[in-house]
Amino acid sequence: MPKGESLGEFEHLVLLAVLRLGVDAYGMRVRREIAERTGRDVTIGAVYATLERLEAKGLVKSQIGDSTAERGGRAKRSFHLTGAGVEAVNRAQESLLSMLEGIAFPVPGGGQ
Amino acid sequence: MPKGESLGEFEHLVLLAVLRLGVDAYGMRVRREIAERTGRDVTIGAVYATLERLEAKGLVKSQIGDSTAERGGRAKRSFHLTGAGVEAVNRAQESLLSMLEGIAFPVPGGGQ
DNA sequence: ACCTGTTCTCTACTATGTAGAAATCATGCC
DNA sequence: GGCATGATTTCTACATAGTAGAGAACAGGT
């Protein structure tokens, strides 16, 4: 697997968030999801930059939703994985699993 | 978890490789391990660059081994995780797990 | 001596990740 | 109808991580 076939870490997280959020996968929501699940307080700019790069690579697609806003609000731009995106997630998962094989978590010695 | 507390993807892989290789964790061996397990054909430069950055961050330490070479060979520089390195691996693992929660792999739709 | 195999170091470049401010838009209120 | 407000997206600039390959160091065999 040569060139640009592998995901960065944050790309990975974002892709997973989009996957699990389904129809609700728009920028702000993705940000919240990652923050809640990983405790990582990312800025919205980081999310959009990543989302756009993923779109440029063909791993996600976006479409502007109806201006459905409850209270105030610009139309949401919602994202979903493409076939290539699904493949990328699956591949990343496999790589990680085989590196993880045989390691028991949590690894002792970190002194928490 | 604000600033530079999170691992890049490749850093993560390298750290896991060092962890599992134990005493055998030197540059070339790490490279081979990653190549074999993930199918990712990384260059040796990438491995050392990453290893050095991890050392700069205090997640691994290195020491030059005895010039023990079987057949030809420069002395190996072998790496091991520090306490902070172990923590980092554990933290990365947790983040990933909570993002993975509820997603069944392989995700269908990738058309392999 | 020199060739060969193994490992490590160096330099330069590209891609990813981070940060925050600013623009856009619909709504509700006055 | 104009203005403050809340929710979202877009823009610009920068810092960090990942990639690539050539070349230096070193030990042994021939």
PDB file of C-alpha atoms (C1' of nucleotides) in Angstrom:
ATOM      1  CA  MET A   1       0.000   0.000   0.000  1.00  0.00           C
ATOM      2  CA  PRO A   2       2.146   2.819  -1.240  1.00  0.00           C
ATOM      3  CA  LYS A   3       1.239   6.476  -1.487  1.00  0.00           C
ATOM      4  CA  GLY A   4      -1.464   8.537   0.174  1.00  0.00           C
ATOM      5  CA  GLU A   5      -3.626   5.601   1.109  1.00  0.00           C
ATOM      6  CA  SER A   6      -3.519   5.951   4.823  1.00  0.00           C
ATOM      7  CA  LEU A   7      -5.442   8.173   7.140  1.00  0.00           C
ATOM      8  CA  GLY A   8      -4.053  10.640   9.571  1.00  0.00           C
ATOM      9  CA  GLU A   9      -5.214  10.175  13.133  1.00  0.00           C
ATOM     10  CA  PHE A  10      -7.627  13.051  13.136  1.00  0.00           C
ATOM     11  CA  GLU A  11      -8.932  12.088   9.728  1.00  0.00           C
ATOM     12  CA  HIS A  12      -9.643   8.690  11.171  1.00  0.00           C
ATOM     13  CA  LEU A  13     -11.590  10.138  14.076  1.00  0.00           C
ATOM     14  CA  VAL A  14     -13.563  12.441  11.823  1.00  0.00           C
ATOM     15  CA  LEU A  15     -14.429   9.629   9.451  1.00  0.00           C
ATOM     16  CA  LEU A  16     -15.640   7.507  12.348  1.00  0.00           C
ATOM     17  CA  ALA A  17     -17.711  10.372  13.659  1.00  0.00           C
ATOM     18  CA  VAL A  18     -19.339  10.912  10.271  1.00  0.00           C
ATOM     19  CA  LEU A  19     -20.006   7.215  10.014  1.00  0.00           C
ATOM     20  CA  ARG A  20     -21.721   6.936  13.343  1.00  0.00           C
ATOM     21  CA  LEU A  21     -23.642  10.199  13.126  1.00  0.00           C
ATOM     22  CA  GLY A  22     -25.299   9.259   9.855  1.00  0.00           C
ATOM     23  CA  VAL A  23     -27.681  11.972   8.674  1.00  0.00           C
ATOM     24  CA  ASP A  24     -26.639  14.208  11.552  1.00  0.00           C
ATOM     25  CA  ALA A  25     -23.083  14.466  10.360  1.00  0.00           C
ATOM     26  CA  TYR A  26     -22.429  18.153   9.910  1.00  0.00           C
ATOM     27  CA  GLY A  27     -19.487  20.169  11.123  1.00  0.00           C
ATOM     28  CA  MET A  28     -20.576  21.304  14.559  1.00  0.00           C
ATOM     29  CA  ARG A  29     -22.119  17.975  15.416  1.00  0.00           C
ATOM     30  CA  VAL A  30     -18.954  16.127  14.416  1.00  0.00           C
ATOM     31  CA  ARG A  31     -16.963  18.435  16.597  1.00  0.00           C
ATOM     32  CA  ARG A  32     -19.190  17.778  19.590  1.00  0.00           C
ATOM     33  CA  GLU A  33     -19.128  14.034  19.037  1.00  0.00           C
ATOM     34  CA  ILE A  34     -15.352  13.904  19.035  1.00  0.00           C
ATOM     35  CA  ALA A  35     -15.121  16.181  22.036  1.00  0.00           C
ATOM     36  CA  GLU A  36     -17.564  14.102  24.047  1.00  0.00           C
ATOM     37  CA  ARG A  37     -16.142  10.726  23.186  1.00  0.00           C
ATOM     38  CA  THR A  38     -12.445  11.428  23.256  1.00  0.00           C
ATOM     39  CA  GLY A  39     -12.251  14.394  25.606  1.00  0.00           C
ATOM     40  CA  ARG A  40     -10.344  16.175  22.913  1.00  0.00           C
ATOM     41  CA  ASP A  41     -11.392  19.758  22.593  1.00  0.00           C
ATOM     42  CA  VAL A  42     -10.816  20.431  18.918  1.00  0.00           C
ATOM     43  CA  THR A  43     -11.591  23.691  17.226  1.00  0.00           C
ATOM     44  CA  ILE A  44     -14.219  23.910  14.562  1.00  0.00           C
ATOM     45  CA  GLY A  45     -11.649  25.040  12.024  1.00  0.00           C
ATOM     46  CA  ALA A  46      -9.749  21.811  12.424  1.00  0.00           C
ATOM     47  CA  VAL A  47     -12.891  19.815  11.759  1.00  0.00           C
ATOM     48  CA  TYR A  48     -13.796  21.634   8.585  1.00  0.00           C
ATOM     49  CA  ALA A  49     -10.263  21.639   7.247  1.00  0.00           C
ATOM     50  CA  THR A  50     -10.167  17.891   7.721  1.00  0.00           C
ATOM     51  CA  LEU A  51     -13.613  17.339   6.297  1.00  0.00           C
ATOM     52  CA  GLU A  52     -12.673  19.279   3.197  1.00  0.00           C
ATOM     53  CA  ARG A  53      -9.488  17.344   2.722  1.00  0.00           C
ATOM     54  CA  LEU A  54     -11.384  14.117   3.072  1.00  0.00           C
ATOM     55  CA  GLU A  55     -13.814  15.340   0.463  1.00  0.00           C
ATOM     56  CA  ALA A  56     -10.948  16.266  -1.838  1.00  0.00           C
ATOM     57  CA  LYS A  57      -9.659  12.721  -1.487  1.00  0.00           C
ATOM     58  CA  GLY A  58     -13.071  11.324  -2.279  1.00  0.00           C
ATOM     59  CA  LEU A  59     -13.649   9.698   1.092  1.00  0.00           C
ATOM     60  CA  VAL A  60     -16.701  11.763   2.005  1.00  0.00           C
ATOM     61  CA  LYS A  61     -19.278  13.796   0.125  1.00  0.00           C
ATOM     62  CA  SER A  62     -21.298  16.706   1.354  1.00  0.00           C
ATOM     63  CA  GLN A  63     -24.586  18.330   0.543  1.00  0.00           C
ATOM     64  CA  ILE A  64     -26.262  21.430   1.806  1.00  0.00           C
ATOM     65  CA  GLY A  65     -29.365  20.547   3.751  1.00  0.00           C
ATOM     66  CA  ASP A  66     -32.697  22.340   3.775  1.00  0.00           C
ATOM     67  CA  SER A  67     -32.630  25.446   5.877  1.00  0.00           C
ATOM     68  CA  THR A  68     -34.509  23.619   8.555  1.00  0.00           C
ATOM     69  CA  ALA A  69     -33.170  25.480  11.559  1.00  0.00           C
ATOM     70  CA  GLU A  70     -35.179  25.477  14.757  1.00  0.00           C
ATOM     71  CA  ARG A  71     -33.868  28.734  16.015  1.00  0.00           C
ATOM     72  CA  GLY A  72     -31.520  30.823  13.980  1.00  0.00           C
ATOM     73  CA  GLY A  73     -29.045  29.067  11.881  1.00  0.00           C
ATOM     74  CA  ARG A  74     -27.423  28.771   8.587  1.00  0.00           C
ATOM     75  CA  ALA A  75     -28.240  25.734   6.456  1.00  0.00           C
ATOM     76  CA  LYS A  76     -26.354  22.685   7.542  1.00  0.00           C
ATOM     77  CA  ARG A  77     -23.865  21.007   5.299  1.00  0.00           C
ATOM     78  CA  SER A  78     -24.058  17.334   5.994  1.00  0.00           C
ATOM     79  CA  PHE A  79     -21.467  14.724   5.165  1.00  0.00           C
ATOM     80  CA  HIS A  80     -21.537  11.032   4.421  1.00  0.00           C
ATOM     81  CA  LEU A  81     -18.916   8.424   3.575  1.00  0.00           C
ATOM     82  CA  THR A  82     -18.329   7.299   0.026  1.00  0.00           C
ATOM     83  CA  GLY A  83     -17.458   3.713  -0.861  1.00  0.00           C
ATOM     84  CA  ALA A  84     -13.811   4.668  -0.772  1.00  0.00           C
ATOM     85  CA  GLY A  85     -14.378   6.203   2.641  1.00  0.00           C
ATOM     86  CA  VAL A  86     -15.858   2.994   3.984  1.00  0.00           C
ATOM     87  CA  GLU A  87     -12.923   1.047   2.608  1.00  0.00           C
ATOM     88  CA  ALA A  88     -10.490   3.460   4.202  1.00  0.00           C
ATOM     89  CA  VAL A  89     -12.140   3.031   7.598  1.00  0.00           C
ATOM     90  CA  ASN A  90     -12.089  -0.718   7.275  1.00  0.00           C
ATOM     91  CA  ARG A  91      -8.476  -0.742   6.258  1.00  0.00           C
ATOM     92  CA  ALA A  92      -7.461   1.540   9.106  1.00  0.00           C
ATOM     93  CA  GLN A  93      -9.295  -0.737  11.497  1.00  0.00           C
ATOM     94  CA  GLU A  94      -7.455  -3.809  10.267  1.00  0.00           C
ATOM     95  CA  SER A  95      -4.052  -2.175  10.483  1.00  0.00           C
ATOM     96  CA  LEU A  96      -4.681  -1.069  13.988  1.00  0.00           C
ATOM     97  CA  LEU A  97      -6.013  -4.423  15.056  1.00  0.00           C
ATOM     98  CA  SER A  98      -2.993  -6.277  13.838  1.00  0.00           C
ATOM     99  CA  MET A  99      -0.685  -3.867  15.613  1.00  0.00           C
ATOM    100  CA  LEU A 100      -2.750  -4.232  18.741  1.00  0.00           C
ATOM    101  CA  GLU A 101      -2.773  -8.004  18.639  1.00  0.00           C
ATOM    102  CA  GLY A 102      -1.402  -9.495  21.789  1.00  0.00           C
ATOM    103  CA  ILE A 103      -1.157  -6.247  23.711  1.00  0.00           C
ATOM    104  CA  ALA A 104      -3.328  -6.104  26.812  1.00  0.00           C
ATOM    105  CA  PHE A 105      -4.836  -2.765  27.782  1.00  0.00           C
ATOM    106  CA  PRO A 106      -4.291  -0.805  29.796  1.00  0.00           C
ATOM    107  CA  VAL A 107      -0.565  -1.352  29.533  1.00  0.00           C
ATOM    108  CA  PRO A 108       0.933  -1.174  33.024  1.00  0.00           C
ATOM    109  CA  GLY A 109       3.611   1.364  33.845  1.00  0.00           C
ATOM    110  CA  GLY A 110       1.870   4.598  33.010  1.00  0.00           C
ATOM    111  CA  GLY A 111       1.234   5.464  36.619  1.00  0.00           C
ATOM    112  CA  GLN A 112      -2.312   6.758  36.506  1.00  0.00           C
TER     113      GLN A 112
ATOM    114  CA  MET B   1      -7.197  17.592  26.790  1.00  0.00           C
ATOM    115  CA  PRO B   2      -5.818  20.641  25.116  1.00  0.00           C
ATOM    116  CA  LYS B   3      -2.488  21.024  23.381  1.00  0.00           C
ATOM    117  CA  GLY B   4      -0.060  18.512  21.993  1.00  0.00           C
ATOM    118  CA  GLU B   5      -1.329  15.591  23.982  1.00  0.00           C
ATOM    119  CA  SER B   6      -2.456  13.413  21.169  1.00  0.00           C
ATOM    120  CA  LEU B   7      -0.520  11.121  18.920  1.00  0.00           C
ATOM    121  CA  GLY B   8      -0.351  11.287  15.194  1.00  0.00           C
ATOM    122  CA  GLU B   9      -1.348   8.121  13.413  1.00  0.00           C
ATOM    123  CA  PHE B  10       2.135   7.031  12.513  1.00  0.00           C
ATOM    124  CA  GLU B  11       3.418   7.926  15.961  1.00  0.00           C
ATOM    125  CA  HIS B  12       0.782   5.650  17.341  1.00  0.00           C
ATOM    126  CA  LEU B  13       1.851   2.750  15.136  1.00  0.00           C
ATOM    127  CA  VAL B  14       5.506   3.266  15.955  1.00  0.00           C
ATOM    128  CA  LEU B  15       4.817   3.382  19.660  1.00  0.00           C
ATOM    129  CA  LEU B  16       2.853   0.150  19.449  1.00  0.00           C
ATOM    130  CA  ALA B  17       5.630  -1.482  17.485  1.00  0.00           C
ATOM    131  CA  VAL B  18       8.224  -0.444  20.069  1.00  0.00           C
ATOM    132  CA  LEU B  19       5.979  -1.721  22.804  1.00  0.00           C
ATOM    133  CA  ARG B  20       5.502  -5.135  21.307  1.00  0.00           C
ATOM    134  CA  LEU B  21       9.056  -5.595  20.096  1.00  0.00           C
ATOM    135  CA  GLY B  22      10.523  -5.049  23.526  1.00  0.00           C
ATOM    136  CA  VAL B  23      14.297  -5.388  23.483  1.00  0.00           C
ATOM    137  CA  ASP B  24      14.255  -5.842  19.723  1.00  0.00           C
ATOM    138  CA  ALA B  25      12.886  -2.383  19.114  1.00  0.00           C
ATOM    139  CA  TYR B  26      15.406  -0.699  16.869  1.00  0.00           C
ATOM    140  CA  GLY B  27      14.761   1.246  13.687  1.00  0.00           C
ATOM    141  CA  MET B  28      14.901  -1.407  10.999  1.00  0.00           C
ATOM    142  CA  ARG B  29      13.020  -3.920  13.077  1.00  0.00           C
ATOM    143  CA  VAL B  30      10.256  -1.405  13.798  1.00  0.00           C
ATOM    144  CA  ARG B  31      10.006  -0.690  10.115  1.00  0.00           C
ATOM    145  CA  ARG B  32       9.656  -4.362   9.266  1.00  0.00           C
ATOM    146  CA  GLU B  33       7.085  -4.936  11.985  1.00  0.00           C
ATOM    147  CA  ILE B  34       4.875  -2.155  10.703  1.00  0.00           C
ATOM    148  CA  ALA B  35       5.288  -3.256   7.111  1.00  0.00           C
ATOM    149  CA  GLU B  36       4.379  -6.841   7.905  1.00  0.00           C
ATOM    150  CA  ARG B  37       1.428  -6.121  10.128  1.00  0.00           C
ATOM    151  CA  THR B  38      -0.170  -3.229   8.309  1.00  0.00           C
ATOM    152  CA  GLY B  39       1.010  -3.756   4.748  1.00  0.00           C
ATOM    153  CA  ARG B  40       2.285  -0.223   4.802  1.00  0.00           C
ATOM    154  CA  ASP B  41       5.603   0.116   3.128  1.00  0.00           C
ATOM    155  CA  VAL B  42       7.169   2.963   5.054  1.00  0.00           C
ATOM    156  CA  THR B  43      10.647   4.282   4.456  1.00  0.00           C
ATOM    157  CA  ILE B  44      13.281   4.020   7.102  1.00  0.00           C
ATOM    158  CA  GLY B  45      13.628   7.791   7.221  1.00  0.00           C
ATOM    159  CA  ALA B  46      10.011   8.112   8.271  1.00  0.00           C
ATOM    160  CA  VAL B  47      10.560   5.676  11.111  1.00  0.00           C
ATOM    161  CA  TYR B  48      13.599   7.455  12.492  1.00  0.00           C
ATOM    162  CA  ALA B  49      12.096  10.901  12.117  1.00  0.00           C
ATOM    163  CA  THR B  50       9.116   9.714  14.117  1.00  0.00           C
ATOM    164  CA  LEU B  51      11.196   7.900  16.691  1.00  0.00           C
ATOM    165  CA  GLU B  52      13.237  11.019  17.243  1.00  0.00           C
ATOM    166  CA  ARG B  53      10.187  13.189  17.667  1.00  0.00           C
ATOM    167  CA  LEU B  54       8.777  10.736  20.138  1.00  0.00           C
ATOM    168  CA  GLU B  55      12.035  10.869  22.028  1.00  0.00           C
ATOM    169  CA  ALA B  56      11.949  14.670  21.992  1.00  0.00           C
ATOM    170  CA  LYS B  57       8.480  14.508  23.518  1.00  0.00           C
ATOM    171  CA  GLY B  58       9.692  12.108  26.162  1.00  0.00           C
ATOM    172  CA  LEU B  59       7.561   9.168  25.096  1.00  0.00           C
ATOM    173  CA  VAL B  60      10.456   6.873  24.270  1.00  0.00           C
ATOM    174  CA  LYS B  61      14.116   6.624  25.204  1.00  0.00           C
ATOM    175  CA  SER B  62      16.931   5.096  23.245  1.00  0.00           C
ATOM    176  CA  GLN B  63      20.300   3.578  23.928  1.00  0.00           C
ATOM    177  CA  ILE B  64      23.051   2.350  21.694  1.00  0.00           C
ATOM    178  CA  GLY B  65      23.462  -1.382  22.012  1.00  0.00           C
ATOM    179  CA  ASP B  66      26.658  -3.414  21.980  1.00  0.00           C
ATOM    180  CA  SER B  67      28.025  -3.878  18.497  1.00  0.00           C
ATOM    181  CA  THR B  68      26.673  -7.377  18.533  1.00  0.00           C
ATOM    182  CA  ALA B  69      26.087  -7.831  14.828  1.00  0.00           C
ATOM    183  CA  GLU B  70      25.890 -11.350  13.433  1.00  0.00           C
ATOM    184  CA  ARG B  71      26.925 -10.441   9.969  1.00  0.00           C
ATOM    185  CA  GLY B  72      27.980  -6.939   9.200  1.00  0.00           C
ATOM    186  CA  GLY B  73      26.220  -4.168  10.897  1.00  0.00           C
ATOM    187  CA  ARG B  74      26.444  -1.001  12.794  1.00  0.00           C
ATOM    188  CA  ALA B  75      25.518  -0.984  16.468  1.00  0.00           C
ATOM    189  CA  LYS B  76      21.800  -0.993  16.998  1.00  0.00           C
ATOM    190  CA  ARG B  77      20.033   1.813  18.714  1.00  0.00           C
ATOM    191  CA  SER B  78      17.192   0.323  20.642  1.00  0.00           C
ATOM    192  CA  PHE B  79      14.132   2.103  21.949  1.00  0.00           C
ATOM    193  CA  HIS B  80      11.730   1.586  24.799  1.00  0.00           C
ATOM    194  CA  LEU B  81       8.661   3.396  26.083  1.00  0.00           C
ATOM    195  CA  THR B  82       8.822   5.755  29.016  1.00  0.00           C
ATOM    196  CA  GLY B  83       6.023   6.047  31.556  1.00  0.00           C
ATOM    197  CA  ALA B  84       4.636   8.949  29.579  1.00  0.00           C
ATOM    198  CA  GLY B  85       4.815   6.790  26.465  1.00  0.00           C
ATOM    199  CA  VAL B  86       2.777   4.056  28.109  1.00  0.00           C
ATOM    200  CA  GLU B  87       0.208   6.596  29.202  1.00  0.00           C
ATOM    201  CA  ALA B  88       0.005   8.013  25.701  1.00  0.00           C
ATOM    202  CA  VAL B  89      -0.643   4.583  24.247  1.00  0.00           C
ATOM    203  CA  ASN B  90      -3.315   3.869  26.810  1.00  0.00           C
ATOM    204  CA  ARG B  91      -4.995   7.179  26.191  1.00  0.00           C
ATOM    205  CA  ALA B  92      -4.961   6.726  22.430  1.00  0.00           C
ATOM    206  CA  GLN B  93      -6.486   3.301  22.892  1.00  0.00           C
ATOM    207  CA  GLU B  94      -9.341   4.658  24.972  1.00  0.00           C
ATOM    208  CA  SER B  95     -10.142   7.452  22.550  1.00  0.00           C
ATOM    209  CA  LEU B  96     -10.257   5.077  19.682  1.00  0.00           C
ATOM    210  CA  LEU B  97     -12.383   2.586  21.565  1.00  0.00           C
ATOM    211  CA  SER B  98     -15.006   5.122  22.422  1.00  0.00           C
ATOM    212  CA  MET B  99     -15.194   6.314  18.854  1.00  0.00           C
ATOM    213  CA  LEU B 100     -15.456   2.731  17.683  1.00  0.00           C
ATOM    214  CA  GLU B 101     -18.205   1.856  20.103  1.00  0.00           C
ATOM    215  CA  GLY B 102     -21.247   0.534  18.341  1.00  0.00           C
ATOM    216  CA  ILE B 103     -19.664   0.301  14.915  1.00  0.00           C
ATOM    217  CA  ALA B 104     -19.494  -3.218  13.507  1.00  0.00           C
ATOM    218  CA  PHE B 105     -16.536  -4.085  11.333  1.00  0.00           C
ATOM    219  CA  PRO B 106     -16.120  -4.472   8.511  1.00  0.00           C
ATOM    220  CA  VAL B 107     -18.538  -1.699   7.621  1.00  0.00           C
ATOM    221  CA  PRO B 108     -20.503  -2.762   4.547  1.00  0.00           C
ATOM    222  CA  GLY B 109     -20.463  -0.654   1.396  1.00  0.00           C
ATOM    223  CA  GLY B 110     -16.787  -0.592   0.620  1.00  0.00           C
ATOM    224  CA  GLY B 111     -17.079  -3.058  -2.234  1.00  0.00           C
ATOM    225  CA  GLN B 112     -13.916  -5.032  -1.793  1.00  0.00           C
TER     226      GLN B 112
ATOM    227  C1'  DA C   1      42.082  -3.794   0.777  1.00  0.00           C
ATOM    228  C1'  DC C   2      37.688  -3.997  -0.844  1.00  0.00           C
ATOM    229  C1'  DC C   3      33.130  -5.438  -1.422  1.00  0.00           C
ATOM    230  C1'  DT C   4      28.754  -6.482   0.858  1.00  0.00           C
ATOM    231  C1'  DG C   5      25.108  -6.363   4.068  1.00  0.00           C
ATOM    232  C1'  DT C   6      23.033  -4.019   7.929  1.00  0.00           C
ATOM    233  C1'  DT C   7      21.855  -0.091  10.445  1.00  0.00           C
ATOM    234  C1'  DC C   8      21.629   4.739  11.370  1.00  0.00           C
ATOM    235  C1'  DT C   9      21.794   9.943  10.016  1.00  0.00           C
ATOM    236  C1'  DC C  10      20.808  13.859   7.237  1.00  0.00           C
ATOM    237  C1'  DT C  11      18.302  17.201   4.270  1.00  0.00           C
ATOM    238  C1'  DA C  12      14.408  18.793   2.018  1.00  0.00           C
ATOM    239  C1'  DC C  13       9.705  18.534   1.012  1.00  0.00           C
ATOM    240  C1'  DT C  14       4.540  17.589   1.397  1.00  0.00           C
ATOM    241  C1'  DA C  15       0.537  16.719   3.976  1.00  0.00           C
ATOM    242  C1'  DT C  16      -2.013  17.000   8.303  1.00  0.00           C
ATOM    243  C1'  DG C  17      -3.488  19.200  12.286  1.00  0.00           C
ATOM    244  C1'  DT C  18      -4.385  23.647  14.907  1.00  0.00           C
ATOM    245  C1'  DA C  19      -6.203  28.168  15.869  1.00  0.00           C
ATOM    246  C1'  DG C  20      -9.228  31.846  15.870  1.00  0.00           C
ATOM    247  C1'  DA C  21     -11.559  35.487  13.549  1.00  0.00           C
ATOM    248  C1'  DA C  22     -14.958  36.636  10.226  1.00  0.00           C
ATOM    249  C1'  DA C  23     -18.877  35.816   7.152  1.00  0.00           C
ATOM    250  C1'  DT C  24     -23.617  33.926   6.441  1.00  0.00           C
ATOM    251  C1'  DC C  25     -28.225  33.187   7.443  1.00  0.00           C
ATOM    252  C1'  DA C  26     -32.797  32.475   9.791  1.00  0.00           C
ATOM    253  C1'  DT C  27     -35.385  33.787  13.593  1.00  0.00           C
ATOM    254  C1'  DG C  28     -37.635  36.504  17.177  1.00  0.00           C
ATOM    255  C1'  DC C  29     -38.414  40.760  19.133  1.00  0.00           C
ATOM    256  C1'  DC C  30     -39.230  45.599  19.385  1.00  0.00           C
TER     257       DC C  30
ATOM    258  C1'  DG D   1     -38.510  46.419   8.927  1.00  0.00           C
ATOM    259  C1'  DG D   2     -34.259  46.793  11.362  1.00  0.00           C
ATOM    260  C1'  DC D   3     -31.396  44.807  14.854  1.00  0.00           C
ATOM    261  C1'  DA D   4     -29.556  41.671  18.241  1.00  0.00           C
ATOM    262  C1'  DT D   5     -28.875  36.710  18.644  1.00  0.00           C
ATOM    263  C1'  DG D   6     -27.732  31.924  18.018  1.00  0.00           C
ATOM    264  C1'  DA D   7     -26.161  28.379  14.938  1.00  0.00           C
ATOM    265  C1'  DT D   8     -23.387  27.257  11.456  1.00  0.00           C
ATOM    266  C1'  DT D   9     -19.848  27.561   7.907  1.00  0.00           C
ATOM    267  C1'  DT D  10     -15.708  29.754   5.599  1.00  0.00           C
ATOM    268  C1'  DC D  11     -11.218  31.866   5.464  1.00  0.00           C
ATOM    269  C1'  DT D  12      -6.273  32.640   6.375  1.00  0.00           C
ATOM    270  C1'  DA D  13      -2.084  31.642   8.487  1.00  0.00           C
ATOM    271  C1'  DC D  14       0.806  28.725  10.986  1.00  0.00           C
ATOM    272  C1'  DA D  15       2.797  24.499  13.581  1.00  0.00           C
ATOM    273  C1'  DT D  16       3.426  19.719  13.668  1.00  0.00           C
ATOM    274  C1'  DA D  17       3.685  15.158  11.609  1.00  0.00           C
ATOM    275  C1'  DG D  18       4.691  12.181   7.724  1.00  0.00           C
ATOM    276  C1'  DT D  19       7.454  11.055   3.395  1.00  0.00           C
ATOM    277  C1'  DA D  20      11.376  10.228   0.517  1.00  0.00           C
ATOM    278  C1'  DG D  21      15.784   8.851  -0.710  1.00  0.00           C
ATOM    279  C1'  DA D  22      20.658   9.470  -0.621  1.00  0.00           C
ATOM    280  C1'  DG D  23      24.588   8.780   2.033  1.00  0.00           C
ATOM    281  C1'  DA D  24      27.610   7.732   6.249  1.00  0.00           C
ATOM    282  C1'  DA D  25      29.200   4.214   9.693  1.00  0.00           C
ATOM    283  C1'  DC D  26      30.514  -0.180  10.745  1.00  0.00           C
ATOM    284  C1'  DA D  27      31.607  -5.301  10.887  1.00  0.00           C
ATOM    285  C1'  DG D  28      32.833  -9.408   8.387  1.00  0.00           C
ATOM    286  C1'  DG D  29      33.957 -12.248   4.553  1.00  0.00           C
ATOM    287  C1'  DT D  30      36.805 -12.826   0.582  1.00  0.00           C
TER     288       DT D  30
END
